[in-house]
Structure formats: structure tokens, C-alpha cells
Coordinates of C-alpha atoms in Angstrom, one line a residue:
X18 CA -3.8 -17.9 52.6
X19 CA -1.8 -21.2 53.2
X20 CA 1.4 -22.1 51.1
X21 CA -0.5 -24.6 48.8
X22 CA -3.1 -21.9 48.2
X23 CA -0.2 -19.5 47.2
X24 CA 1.3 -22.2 45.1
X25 CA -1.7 -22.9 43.3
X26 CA -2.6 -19.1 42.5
X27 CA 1.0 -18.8 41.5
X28 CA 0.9 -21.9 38.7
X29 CA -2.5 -21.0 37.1
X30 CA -1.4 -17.1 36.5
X31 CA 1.9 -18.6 35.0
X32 CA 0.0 -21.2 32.6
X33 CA -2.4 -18.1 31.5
X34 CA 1.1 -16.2 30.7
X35 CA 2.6 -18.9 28.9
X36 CA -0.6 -19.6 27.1
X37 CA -0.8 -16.0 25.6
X38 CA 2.6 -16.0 24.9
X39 CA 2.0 -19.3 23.0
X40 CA -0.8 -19.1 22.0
X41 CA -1.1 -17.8 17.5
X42 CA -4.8 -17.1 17.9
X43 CA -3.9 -13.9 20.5
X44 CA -4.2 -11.3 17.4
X45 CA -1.4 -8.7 18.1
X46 CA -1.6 -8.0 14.5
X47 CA 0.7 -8.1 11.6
X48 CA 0.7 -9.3 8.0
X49 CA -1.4 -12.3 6.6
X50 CA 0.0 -14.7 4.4
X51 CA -0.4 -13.2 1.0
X52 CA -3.6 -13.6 -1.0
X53 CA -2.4 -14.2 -4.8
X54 CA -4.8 -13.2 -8.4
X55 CA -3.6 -13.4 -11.8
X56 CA -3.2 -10.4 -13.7
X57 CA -2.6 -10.8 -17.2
X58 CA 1.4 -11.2 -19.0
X59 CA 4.1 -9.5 -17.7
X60 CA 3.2 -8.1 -14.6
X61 CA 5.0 -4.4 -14.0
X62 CA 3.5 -0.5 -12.7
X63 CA 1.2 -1.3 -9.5
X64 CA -0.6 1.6 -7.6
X65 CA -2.9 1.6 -4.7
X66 CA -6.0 4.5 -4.9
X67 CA -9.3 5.6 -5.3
X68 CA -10.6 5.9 -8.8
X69 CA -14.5 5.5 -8.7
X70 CA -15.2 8.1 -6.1
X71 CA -16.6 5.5 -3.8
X72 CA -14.3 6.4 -0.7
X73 CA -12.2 3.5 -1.0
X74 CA -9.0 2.2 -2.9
X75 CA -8.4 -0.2 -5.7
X76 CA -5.4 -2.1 -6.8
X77 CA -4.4 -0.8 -10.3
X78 CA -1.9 -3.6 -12.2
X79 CA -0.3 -2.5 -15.1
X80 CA 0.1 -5.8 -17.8
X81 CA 3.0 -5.1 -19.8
X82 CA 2.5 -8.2 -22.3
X83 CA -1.4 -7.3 -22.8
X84 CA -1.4 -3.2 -23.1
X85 CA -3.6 -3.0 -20.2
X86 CA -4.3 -2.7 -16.7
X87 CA -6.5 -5.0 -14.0
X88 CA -8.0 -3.0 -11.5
X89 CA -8.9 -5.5 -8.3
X90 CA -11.8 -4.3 -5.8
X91 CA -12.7 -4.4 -2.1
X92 CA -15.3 -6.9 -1.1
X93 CA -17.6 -5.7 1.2
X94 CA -17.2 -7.1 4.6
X95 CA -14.6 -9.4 3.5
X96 CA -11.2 -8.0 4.9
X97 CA -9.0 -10.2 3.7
X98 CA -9.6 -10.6 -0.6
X99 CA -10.3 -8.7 -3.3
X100 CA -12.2 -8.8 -6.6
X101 CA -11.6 -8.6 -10.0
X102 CA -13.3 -5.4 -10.9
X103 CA -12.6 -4.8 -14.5
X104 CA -9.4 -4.1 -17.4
X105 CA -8.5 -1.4 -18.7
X106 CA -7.8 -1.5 -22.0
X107 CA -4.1 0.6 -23.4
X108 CA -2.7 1.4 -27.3
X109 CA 0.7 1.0 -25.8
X110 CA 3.0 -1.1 -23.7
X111 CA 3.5 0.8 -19.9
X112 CA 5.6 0.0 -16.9
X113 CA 4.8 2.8 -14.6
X114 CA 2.0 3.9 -13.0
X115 CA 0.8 6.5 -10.3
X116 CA -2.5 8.0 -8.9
X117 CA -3.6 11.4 -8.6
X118 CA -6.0 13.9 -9.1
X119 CA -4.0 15.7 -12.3
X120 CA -6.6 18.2 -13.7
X121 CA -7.8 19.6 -10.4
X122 CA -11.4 18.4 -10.2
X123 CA -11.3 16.2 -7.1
X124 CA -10.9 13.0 -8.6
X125 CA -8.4 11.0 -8.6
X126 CA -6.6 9.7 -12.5
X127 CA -4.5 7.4 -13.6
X128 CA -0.9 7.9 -15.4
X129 CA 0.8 6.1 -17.3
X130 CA 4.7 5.5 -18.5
X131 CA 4.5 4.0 -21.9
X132 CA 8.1 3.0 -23.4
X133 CA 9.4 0.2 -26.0
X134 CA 7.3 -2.6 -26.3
X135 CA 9.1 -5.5 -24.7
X136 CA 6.0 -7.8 -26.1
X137 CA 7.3 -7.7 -29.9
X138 CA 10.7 -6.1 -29.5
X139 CA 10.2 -3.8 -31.2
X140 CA 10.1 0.2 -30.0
X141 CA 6.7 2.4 -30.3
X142 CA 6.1 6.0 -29.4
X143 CA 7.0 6.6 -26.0
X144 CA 3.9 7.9 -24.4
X145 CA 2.5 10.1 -21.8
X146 CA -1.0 8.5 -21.0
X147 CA -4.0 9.9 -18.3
X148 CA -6.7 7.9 -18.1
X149 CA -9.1 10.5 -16.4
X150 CA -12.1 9.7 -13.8
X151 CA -15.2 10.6 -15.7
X152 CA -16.9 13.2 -13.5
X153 CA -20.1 11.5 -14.4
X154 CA -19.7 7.9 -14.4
X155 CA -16.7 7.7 -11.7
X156 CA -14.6 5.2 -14.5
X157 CA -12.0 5.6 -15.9
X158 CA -11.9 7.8 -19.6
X159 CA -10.0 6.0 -22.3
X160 CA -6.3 7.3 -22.6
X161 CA -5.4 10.8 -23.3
X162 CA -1.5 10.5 -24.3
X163 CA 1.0 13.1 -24.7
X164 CA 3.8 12.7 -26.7
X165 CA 7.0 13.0 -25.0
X166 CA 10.2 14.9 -26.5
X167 CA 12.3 12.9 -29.2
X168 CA 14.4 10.2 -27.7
X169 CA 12.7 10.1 -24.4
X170 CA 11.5 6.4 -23.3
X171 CA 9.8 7.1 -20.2
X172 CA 10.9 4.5 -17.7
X173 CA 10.6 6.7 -14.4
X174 CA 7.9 8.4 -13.6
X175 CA 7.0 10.8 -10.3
X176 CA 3.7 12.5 -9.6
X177 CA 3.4 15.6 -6.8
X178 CA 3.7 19.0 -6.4
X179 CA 7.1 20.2 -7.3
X180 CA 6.1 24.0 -7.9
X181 CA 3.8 24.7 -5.4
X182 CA 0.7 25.5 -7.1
X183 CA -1.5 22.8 -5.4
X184 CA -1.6 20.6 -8.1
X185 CA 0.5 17.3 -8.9
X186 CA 3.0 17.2 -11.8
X187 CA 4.3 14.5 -13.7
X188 CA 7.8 14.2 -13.4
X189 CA 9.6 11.4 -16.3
X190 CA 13.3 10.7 -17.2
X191 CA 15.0 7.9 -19.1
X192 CA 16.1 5.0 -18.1
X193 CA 19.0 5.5 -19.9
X194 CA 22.4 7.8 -19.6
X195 CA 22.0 11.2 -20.2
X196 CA 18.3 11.6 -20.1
X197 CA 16.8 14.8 -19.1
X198 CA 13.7 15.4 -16.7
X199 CA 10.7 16.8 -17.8
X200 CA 8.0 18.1 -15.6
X201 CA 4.8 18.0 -17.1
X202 CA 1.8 19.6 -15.0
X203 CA -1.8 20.8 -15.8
X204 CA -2.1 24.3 -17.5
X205 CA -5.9 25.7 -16.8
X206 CA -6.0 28.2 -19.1
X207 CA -5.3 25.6 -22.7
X208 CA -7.4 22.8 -20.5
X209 CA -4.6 20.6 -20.9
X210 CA -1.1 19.3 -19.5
X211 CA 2.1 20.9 -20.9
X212 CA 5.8 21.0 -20.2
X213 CA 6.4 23.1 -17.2
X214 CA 10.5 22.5 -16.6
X215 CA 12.8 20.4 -18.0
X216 CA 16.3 19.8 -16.4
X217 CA 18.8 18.4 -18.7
X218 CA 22.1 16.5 -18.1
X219 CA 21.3 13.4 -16.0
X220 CA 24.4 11.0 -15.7
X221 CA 24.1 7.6 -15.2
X222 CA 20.7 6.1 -15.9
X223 CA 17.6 6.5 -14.1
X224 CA 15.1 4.1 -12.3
X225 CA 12.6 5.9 -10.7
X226 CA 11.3 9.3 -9.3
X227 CA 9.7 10.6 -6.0
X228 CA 8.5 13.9 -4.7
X229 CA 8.6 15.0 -1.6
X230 CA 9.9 17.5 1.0
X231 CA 13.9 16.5 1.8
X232 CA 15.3 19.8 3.0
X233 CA 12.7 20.3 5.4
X234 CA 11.1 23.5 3.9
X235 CA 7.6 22.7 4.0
X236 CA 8.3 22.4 -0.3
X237 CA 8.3 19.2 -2.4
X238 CA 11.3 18.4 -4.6
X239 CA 12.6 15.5 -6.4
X240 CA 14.5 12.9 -6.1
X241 CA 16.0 10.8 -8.9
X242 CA 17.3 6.9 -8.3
X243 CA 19.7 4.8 -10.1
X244 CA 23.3 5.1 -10.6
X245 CA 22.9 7.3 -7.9
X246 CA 20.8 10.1 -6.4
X247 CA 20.2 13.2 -7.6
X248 CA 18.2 15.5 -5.7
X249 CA 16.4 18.6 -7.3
X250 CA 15.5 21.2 -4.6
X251 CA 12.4 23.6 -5.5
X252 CA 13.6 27.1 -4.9
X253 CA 11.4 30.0 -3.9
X254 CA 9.7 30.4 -6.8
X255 CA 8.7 27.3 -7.6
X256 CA 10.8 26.0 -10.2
X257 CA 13.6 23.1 -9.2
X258 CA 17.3 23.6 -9.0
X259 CA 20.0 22.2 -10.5
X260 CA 20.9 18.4 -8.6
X261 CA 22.4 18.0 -5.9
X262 CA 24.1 14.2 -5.7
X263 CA 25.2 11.8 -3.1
X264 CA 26.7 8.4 -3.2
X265 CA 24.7 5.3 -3.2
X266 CA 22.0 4.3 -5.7
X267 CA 20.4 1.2 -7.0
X268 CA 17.2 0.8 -7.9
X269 CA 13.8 2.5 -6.7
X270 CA 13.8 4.4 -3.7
X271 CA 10.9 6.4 -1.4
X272 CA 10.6 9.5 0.8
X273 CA 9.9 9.0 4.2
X274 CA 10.7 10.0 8.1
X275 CA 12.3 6.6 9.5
X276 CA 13.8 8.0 12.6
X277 CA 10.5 10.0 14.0
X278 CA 12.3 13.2 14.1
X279 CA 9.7 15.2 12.0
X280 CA 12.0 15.4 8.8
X281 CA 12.1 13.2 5.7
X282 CA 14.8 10.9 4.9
X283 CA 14.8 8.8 1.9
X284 CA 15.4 4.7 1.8
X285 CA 16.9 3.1 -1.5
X286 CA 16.8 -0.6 -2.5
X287 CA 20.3 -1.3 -3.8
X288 CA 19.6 -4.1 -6.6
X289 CA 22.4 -6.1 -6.2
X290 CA 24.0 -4.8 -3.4
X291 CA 21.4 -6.9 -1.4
X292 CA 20.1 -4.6 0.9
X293 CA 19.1 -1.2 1.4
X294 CA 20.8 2.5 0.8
X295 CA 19.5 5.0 4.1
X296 CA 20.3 8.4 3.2
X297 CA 18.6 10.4 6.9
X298 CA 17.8 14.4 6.2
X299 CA 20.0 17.0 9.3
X300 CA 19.4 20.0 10.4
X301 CA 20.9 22.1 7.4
X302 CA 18.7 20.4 5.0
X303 CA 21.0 18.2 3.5
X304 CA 20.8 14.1 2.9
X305 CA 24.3 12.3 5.1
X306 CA 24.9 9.1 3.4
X307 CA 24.6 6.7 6.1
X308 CA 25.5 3.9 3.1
X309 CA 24.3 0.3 2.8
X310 CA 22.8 -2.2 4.9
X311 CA 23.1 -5.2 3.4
X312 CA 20.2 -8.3 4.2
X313 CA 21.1 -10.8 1.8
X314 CA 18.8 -10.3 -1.4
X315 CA 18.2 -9.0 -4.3
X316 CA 16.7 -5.6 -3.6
X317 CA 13.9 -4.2 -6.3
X318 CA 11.2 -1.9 -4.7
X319 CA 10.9 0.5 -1.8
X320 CA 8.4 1.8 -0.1
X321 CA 8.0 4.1 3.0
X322 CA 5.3 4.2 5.2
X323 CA 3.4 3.0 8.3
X324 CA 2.4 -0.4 7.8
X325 CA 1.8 -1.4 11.7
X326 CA -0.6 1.5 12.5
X327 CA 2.3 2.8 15.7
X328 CA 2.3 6.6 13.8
X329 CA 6.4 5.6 12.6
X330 CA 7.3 5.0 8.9
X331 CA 8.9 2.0 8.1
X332 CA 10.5 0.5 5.4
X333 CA 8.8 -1.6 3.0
X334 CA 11.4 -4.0 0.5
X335 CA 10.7 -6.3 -2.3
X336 CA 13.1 -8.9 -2.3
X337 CA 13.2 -10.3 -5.9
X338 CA 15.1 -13.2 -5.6
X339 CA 14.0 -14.6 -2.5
X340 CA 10.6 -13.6 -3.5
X341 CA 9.6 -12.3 -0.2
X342 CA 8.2 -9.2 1.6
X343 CA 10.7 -7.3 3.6
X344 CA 9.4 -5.0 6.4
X345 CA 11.9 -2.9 8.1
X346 CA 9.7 -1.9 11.2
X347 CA 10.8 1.5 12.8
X348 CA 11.8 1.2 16.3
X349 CA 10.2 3.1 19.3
X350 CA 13.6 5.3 19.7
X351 CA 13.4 6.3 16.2
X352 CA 15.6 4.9 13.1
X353 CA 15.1 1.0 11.4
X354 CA 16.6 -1.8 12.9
X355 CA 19.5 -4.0 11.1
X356 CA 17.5 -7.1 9.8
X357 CA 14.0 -7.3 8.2
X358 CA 11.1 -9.2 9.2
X359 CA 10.5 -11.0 6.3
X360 CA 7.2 -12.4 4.9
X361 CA 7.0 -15.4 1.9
X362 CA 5.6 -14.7 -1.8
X363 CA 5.4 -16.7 -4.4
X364 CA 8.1 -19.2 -4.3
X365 CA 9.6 -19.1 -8.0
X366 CA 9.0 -15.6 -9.5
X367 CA 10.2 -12.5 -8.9
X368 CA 9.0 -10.1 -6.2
X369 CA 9.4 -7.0 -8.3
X370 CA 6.8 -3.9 -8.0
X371 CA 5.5 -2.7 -4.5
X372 CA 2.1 -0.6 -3.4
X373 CA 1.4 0.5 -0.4
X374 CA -2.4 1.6 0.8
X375 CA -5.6 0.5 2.8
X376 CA -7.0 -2.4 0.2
X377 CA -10.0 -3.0 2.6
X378 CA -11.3 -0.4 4.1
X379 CA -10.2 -1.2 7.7
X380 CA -8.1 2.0 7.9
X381 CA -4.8 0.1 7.9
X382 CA -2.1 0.0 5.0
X383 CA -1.9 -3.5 3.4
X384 CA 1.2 -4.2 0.6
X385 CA 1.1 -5.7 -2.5
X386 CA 3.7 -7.0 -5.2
X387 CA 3.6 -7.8 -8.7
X388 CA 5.3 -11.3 -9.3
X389 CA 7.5 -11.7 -12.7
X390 CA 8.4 -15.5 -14.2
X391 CA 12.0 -15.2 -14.2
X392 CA 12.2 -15.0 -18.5
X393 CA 14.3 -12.7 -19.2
X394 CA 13.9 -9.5 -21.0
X395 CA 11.8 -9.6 -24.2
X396 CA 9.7 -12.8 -22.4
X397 CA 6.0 -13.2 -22.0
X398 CA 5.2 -15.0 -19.3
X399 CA 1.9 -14.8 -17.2
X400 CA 2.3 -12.8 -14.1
X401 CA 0.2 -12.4 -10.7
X402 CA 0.1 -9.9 -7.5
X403 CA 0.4 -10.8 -4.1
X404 CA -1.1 -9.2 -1.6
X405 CA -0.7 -9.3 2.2
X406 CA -3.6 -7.8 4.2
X407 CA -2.6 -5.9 7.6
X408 CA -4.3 -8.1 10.1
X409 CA -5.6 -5.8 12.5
X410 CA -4.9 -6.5 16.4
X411 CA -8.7 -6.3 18.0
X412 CA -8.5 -5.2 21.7
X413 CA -10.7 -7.1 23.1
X414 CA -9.7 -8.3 26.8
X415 CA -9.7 -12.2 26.1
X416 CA -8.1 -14.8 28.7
X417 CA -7.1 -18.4 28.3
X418 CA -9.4 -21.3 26.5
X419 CA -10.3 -23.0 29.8
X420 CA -10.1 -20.5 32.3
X421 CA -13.2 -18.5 31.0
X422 CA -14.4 -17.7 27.6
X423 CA -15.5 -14.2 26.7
X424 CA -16.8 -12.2 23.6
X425 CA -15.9 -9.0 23.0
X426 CA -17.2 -6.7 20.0
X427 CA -16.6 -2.9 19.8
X428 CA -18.7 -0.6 17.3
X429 CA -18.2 2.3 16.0
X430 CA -19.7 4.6 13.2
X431 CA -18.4 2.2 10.4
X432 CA -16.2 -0.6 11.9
X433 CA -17.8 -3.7 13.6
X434 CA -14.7 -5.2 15.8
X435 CA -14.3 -8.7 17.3
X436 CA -11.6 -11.6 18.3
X437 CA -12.4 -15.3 18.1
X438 CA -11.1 -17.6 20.5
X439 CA -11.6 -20.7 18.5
X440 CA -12.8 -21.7 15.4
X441 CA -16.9 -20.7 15.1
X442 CA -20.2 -20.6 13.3
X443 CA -20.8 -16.8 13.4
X444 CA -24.0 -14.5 12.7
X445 CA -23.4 -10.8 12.2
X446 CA -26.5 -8.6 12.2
X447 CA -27.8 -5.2 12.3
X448 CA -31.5 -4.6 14.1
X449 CA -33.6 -1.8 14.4
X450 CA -35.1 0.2 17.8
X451 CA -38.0 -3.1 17.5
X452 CA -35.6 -5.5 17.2
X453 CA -36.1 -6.3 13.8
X454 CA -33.2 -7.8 12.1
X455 CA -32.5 -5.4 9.2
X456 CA -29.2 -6.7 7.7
X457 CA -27.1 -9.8 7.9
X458 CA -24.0 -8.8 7.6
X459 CA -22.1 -12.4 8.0
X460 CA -23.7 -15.6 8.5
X461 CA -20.4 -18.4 8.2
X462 CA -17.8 -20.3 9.8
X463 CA -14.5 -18.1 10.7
X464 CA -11.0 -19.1 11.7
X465 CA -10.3 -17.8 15.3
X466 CA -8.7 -14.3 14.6
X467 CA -9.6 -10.9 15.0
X468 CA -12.1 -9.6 12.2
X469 CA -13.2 -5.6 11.4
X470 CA -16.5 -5.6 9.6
X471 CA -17.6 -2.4 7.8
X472 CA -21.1 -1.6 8.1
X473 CA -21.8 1.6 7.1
X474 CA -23.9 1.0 4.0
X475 CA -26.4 -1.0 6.3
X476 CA -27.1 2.4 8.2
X477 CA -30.2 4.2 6.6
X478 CA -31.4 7.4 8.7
X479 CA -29.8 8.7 11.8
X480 CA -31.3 6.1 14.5
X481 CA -30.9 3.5 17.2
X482 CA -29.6 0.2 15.9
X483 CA -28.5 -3.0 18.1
X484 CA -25.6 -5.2 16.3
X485 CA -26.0 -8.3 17.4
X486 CA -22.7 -10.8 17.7
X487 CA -23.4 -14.9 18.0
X488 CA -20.2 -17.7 18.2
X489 CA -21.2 -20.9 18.8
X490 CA -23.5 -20.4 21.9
X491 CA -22.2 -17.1 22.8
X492 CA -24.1 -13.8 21.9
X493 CA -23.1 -10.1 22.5
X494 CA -25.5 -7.1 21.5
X495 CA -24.2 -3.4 21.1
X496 CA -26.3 -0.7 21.1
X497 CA -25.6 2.0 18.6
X498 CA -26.6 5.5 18.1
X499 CA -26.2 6.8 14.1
X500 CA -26.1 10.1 13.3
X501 CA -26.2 10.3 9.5

């Protein structure tokens, strides 16, 4: 090979480099920007879960002002927008709310934190609420409520098993100084949930509550947020100790391993502080204080969990002033790095409650926030969520526009896979062993981006089917072989 030959080979692979490195339609994945529905006045609890049954999650959006809660819905096939599904009607104001299966049957419920009624100013019966999942229908039953103990506004609620017996608890405090914590939890034998503990004494006030394991047992216990953190160990037979506290505290914090070395640690937004409180669980089963990590915002929500599908928790902030989505993205070597990457809401509001779950069925967690008109307490004001789909990388084996063009699909037992180079006319569709087109499963123009397709409700029987990709005049057909 001559030296212009060499040259030559040289400058085309260094162009293809430079054009994946510069190129935004090479999907490596990564957050959207956010999709935004209204949701009613006074946007506050927000809960990511199943509560039909139907194997896939729904946004639940608790509406202070309205004393009700919107529940937004997958669309099928659509991976990046949801639905308006229906509203759930309430008899009092809430602002917390959490997802589990409370009574044991297998199906997930909804619970509630009902406390003073911001709306009218003035206070009602602070509330317990369920709504259960009707075994029949898959909705949701209207509230059961329990009253709560004299005095006791529910502000901060928890949900999980802090006594061992396989079922979840309720766990609620008060916002305020000197609130106690009451774990509530289902009793089989009066068909019904009752106070299990109570702990009493809590200094300082109170913003929220998780469970999970922090001492590295294999048993959850709790942890309490707010003027500072309190943790209450489960003991051996299942009942929680008296707290144990360390410095820091703020506003709502999460449970989570952020430093990959199999034991949970537990992240903190710091309010005003402006960053982040990282309290990382050693050997002995105790929290270290590793203090504050300051990013330059307003700090509301936490959440911890693996949002970029590489098997490492990572941090997940609301940042209510700046009104944007911080992700603190674990690193390889373990432990979160010292700046966010930061993603834009809604310019103007608040950025105040986080969720965390798959909203679209692609097997990858997607975040959303509940977005507050900055009126002050005692305002109504309508509110909206924002929510920013996990963009899922596709890895497909696609070169340069120019050099050669290529389309790649992969299929497997529900997901349909594919990257777009550039901007296309697409037709998606299912076939029988004859060739018979069964099901269309997209017939439109797409944006050049990876897309995941569900298709397993257009599987009847256990059979042969062909799926059948066309771009523009490009065509790829898989053969697939079912076995419902």
C-alpha cells in the first residue's frame, strides 16, 4: 500500500470517529427532555406503581388544592408519553403518597398522608387513607381512612417491612417538634390495619420516612429526615429500637448503595444547604457522616436508584429553585461523583416531589417531578409533572451517514428494538408463518433515535411470526419464534 493510500485510509477512519463522536443522533442513552401534563391545583405526593394488575406502572399525582389524585397511563407502543387515565376522588387534603400491597393479597394499594388543609386554611382530621385495588375490577376502592392519634398531622409517611412479617407497614410522624412515630401494619385476624409500635420523643421536626436495611442485617429499619436523622434499628424480634442520630439533615432523603459495595447508605437533600447530605453504611453497621456536598441549589427531593440501567445506584435530586433534575450518576469505582448532571424542568415553578420507576414498559427507570407555582403557603395555584423518559441506548452496529447506511432491529419476546439514522417514514408490523400481515404496530414519521416497541399483546398462540421493519427504502425482517 503506497503512502497516499495509507493517508487516505487514515483520514476516512478519523472523519467516521469524529462523526460518532459528534454526531446527537448516535443513541448512547440518557434522559429526554421532559414531557409535562397538568395535574390539577397544588401539585404534592407523587408515586410510581402498578395499581390495575395489568403488569405495568402508572404515575399516581396527589392534588393537594382538589382532594384528589391523577393517575397518568402508559400508551402502548409509545415510549416516550403518557395518558391521562382517570382521578381519584379524596374527602381530605394529602401530601404524601406510597405504593404497596398493604393487606397481603397480591395487589398493589395506594396510601395516603392526609394533614391540614392548606386549600381553606383551615385544619381537618388528620387521616390515614388506603385506597385498596379491587380484587375484581383491578381499580382502585374509594378511601378507607384511619384516624390517626390526637395531635398527629401526618406529614411523613414510610411504607415497608419494619417487623419482618412479610408484609409492609405504614410508618407516619409529624412534621412538627416532638412528634412521635407510629407504625401502623395489617392485622389478619380483625381484617384490618392497627397500630403495631409507636416510638415517642422525636426532636426537631420531621420531613419524611424510608425503610430499608442500614446496618446491613438482611432487616429493614427506618430512617427519619429533617432536623436531622434518626435511625430506628429493628432488633431480633421484630420491633424497632430506640434512634440512633447523626448530624446532617434537611429535607427528604432515600436508602440506597451508592458506592457498589453491597451495603446501603442513605443520600439526603439538604434544603437550603444547596446540595446533598451522604451518610455511607461500614462494616460495624453504623452510618459515618461524610457531610455535605454542596451544588448550588435549593435541594427538595431524593431519590436512590439506577437510572442508567449500569446495575449502580445513583442519586436522583430535585432542585427547586433552579427547577431542574439532578442526576448524581455513580461512578464505575464505586461512590457519586462531586457535580450533578443536570437536566431543565419547567422554567418558573418549583421542582418539588420526585418518583422513580419504569413509566413505559421498556424495562428502564424514568423520573418524574411535581412542579409547584411559587405562591406561598396557603396558595392555590395550578400545578403540572414533568417527566423525563430514560432514552434507551439501542445497540445496533450503525456507521457514518455517507459511508454506508444500515438497519438494525433486534427482537425479543416483548421488545421490538431499532436506531434511526435520520429522520423516516416507518412501518412496524407483525406477520404470520404466510406472511400475512397480522398487526401494525407503527405506521409514522419518527425523529432519528433509538425506539423499543412492546409487542407482546400482538402475540396470540405460541407460533412463528416475521416482524417486519421499513425506513424510507430500507426493510429488515426478523423471524420470531413465540412460546406463549
Amino acid at each position: 500500500m503506497n503512502i497516499y493510500k495509507k493517508y487516505s485510509v487514515f483520514l476516512i477512519l478519523l472523519l467516521c470517529a469524529a462523526s460518532f463522536a459528534s454526531n446527537p443522533l448516535w443513541n448512547r442513552g440518557g434522559f429526554l427532555d421532559d414531557k409535562v401534563y397538568d395535574c390539577g391545583d397544588n401539585a404534592d405526593g407523587l408515586e410510581i406503581g402498578d395499581i390495575d394488575n395489568d403488569g405495568y406502572n402508572e404515575l399516581v399525582v396527589g392534588n393537594r388544592g382538589s382532594e384528589d389524585f391523577t393517575i397518568f397511563k402508559r400508551i402502548p407502543g409509545v415510549y416516550d408519553s403518557l395518558a391521562p387515565y382517570y382521578v381519584h376522588k379524596l374527602k381530605y387534603a394529602m401530601g404524601v403518597i406510597c405504593i404497596a400491597d398493604i393487606n397481603g393479597d397480591d395487589l398493589n394499594d395506594v396510601i395516603l398522608a392526609h394533614y391540614t388543609d392548606y386549600t381553606s386554611g383551615t385544619p381537618k382530621d388528620d387521616k390515614l387513607g388506603v385506597c385498596y385495588q379491587n380484587a375484581t375490577t383491578n381499580m382502585l376502592d374509594p378511601e378507607t381512612e384511619y384516624d390517626l392519634p390526637s395531635g398527629l398531622s401526618a406529614r411523613a409517611l414510610g411504607v415497608g417491612d419494619c417487623d419482618s412479617d412479610g408484609l409492609p407497614e405504614m410508618v407516619v410522624a409529624n412534621e412538627e417538634s416532638g412528634s412521635s412515630l407510629f407504625v401502623f401494619g395489617w392485622n389478619d385476624q380483625r381484617g384490618d390495619v392497627v397500630i403495631e409500635q409507636t416510638k415517642g420523643g422525636i426532636s426537631g421536626y420531621v420531613i419524611s420516612i424510608s425503610v430499608g436495611d442500614v446496618t446491613g442485617d438482611g432487616k429493614n429499619d427506618v430512617v427519619v429526615h429533617g432536623s436531622g436523622l434518626k435511625v430506628y434499628v429493628q432488633n431480633s424480634s421484630g420491633t424497632l429500637d430506640n434512634a440512633t442520630s447523626y448530624s446532617g439533615g434537611g429535607e427528604s432523603a432515600d436508602i440506597g448503595d451508592i458506592n457498589n459495595d453491597g451495603l446501603n447508605d442513605v443520600v439526603g437533600a439538604t434544603a437550603h444547604g444547596e446540595g446533598i447530605d451522604i451518610w455511607v453504611q461500614n462494616s460495624s453497621g453504623r452510618l459515618t457522616y461524610e457531610g455535605e456536598r454542596n451544588c448550588g441549589g435549593y435541594t427538595e427531593d431524593c431519590e436512590v436508584a439506577d437510572v442508567n440501567e449500569d446495575g449502580l445506584a445513583d442519586a436522583v435530586i430535585a432542585s427547586r429553585d433552579r427547577s431542574e433534575l439532578w442526576v448524581f450518576y455513580q461512578e464505575s469505582s464505586g461512590g457519586l461523583p462531586q457535580t450533578p448532571t443536570k437536566y431543565i424542568g419547567v422554567q418558573g415553578k418549583w421542582l418539588n416531589e420526585l418518583a422513580v420507576g419504569d413509566l413505559n414498559g421498556d424495562g428502564a427507570n424514568d423520573c418524574a417531578g411535581s412542579n409547584w407555582g411559587n405562591a406561598g403557603v396557603g396558595g392555590i395555584y395550578p400545578a403540572s409533572v414533568s417527566v423525563w423518559f430514560y432514552d434507551k441506548p439501542v445497540h445496533a452496529q450503525l456507521v457514518p451517514e455517507g459511508v454506508m447506511e444500515t438497519l438494525k432491529m433486534v427482537v425479543t419476546q416483548n421488545r421490538i428494538k431499532f436506531n434511526l439514522w435520520k429522520d423516516s417514514h416507518i412501518t412496524l408490523t407483525v406477520s404470520d408463518l404466510a406472511g400475512r400481515v397480522q398487526h401494525i404496530v407503527t405506521n409514522e414519521y419518527k425523529k432519528a433515535r433509538g425506539y423499543v416497541f412492546s409487542w407482546e399483546k400482538y402475540q396470540g398462540s405460541a407460533g412463528v411470526y416475521f416482524i417486519t421493519l421499513k425506513a424510507g427504502n430500507k426493510a429488515v425482517t426478523k423471524k420470531f419464534v413465540s412460546v406463549k
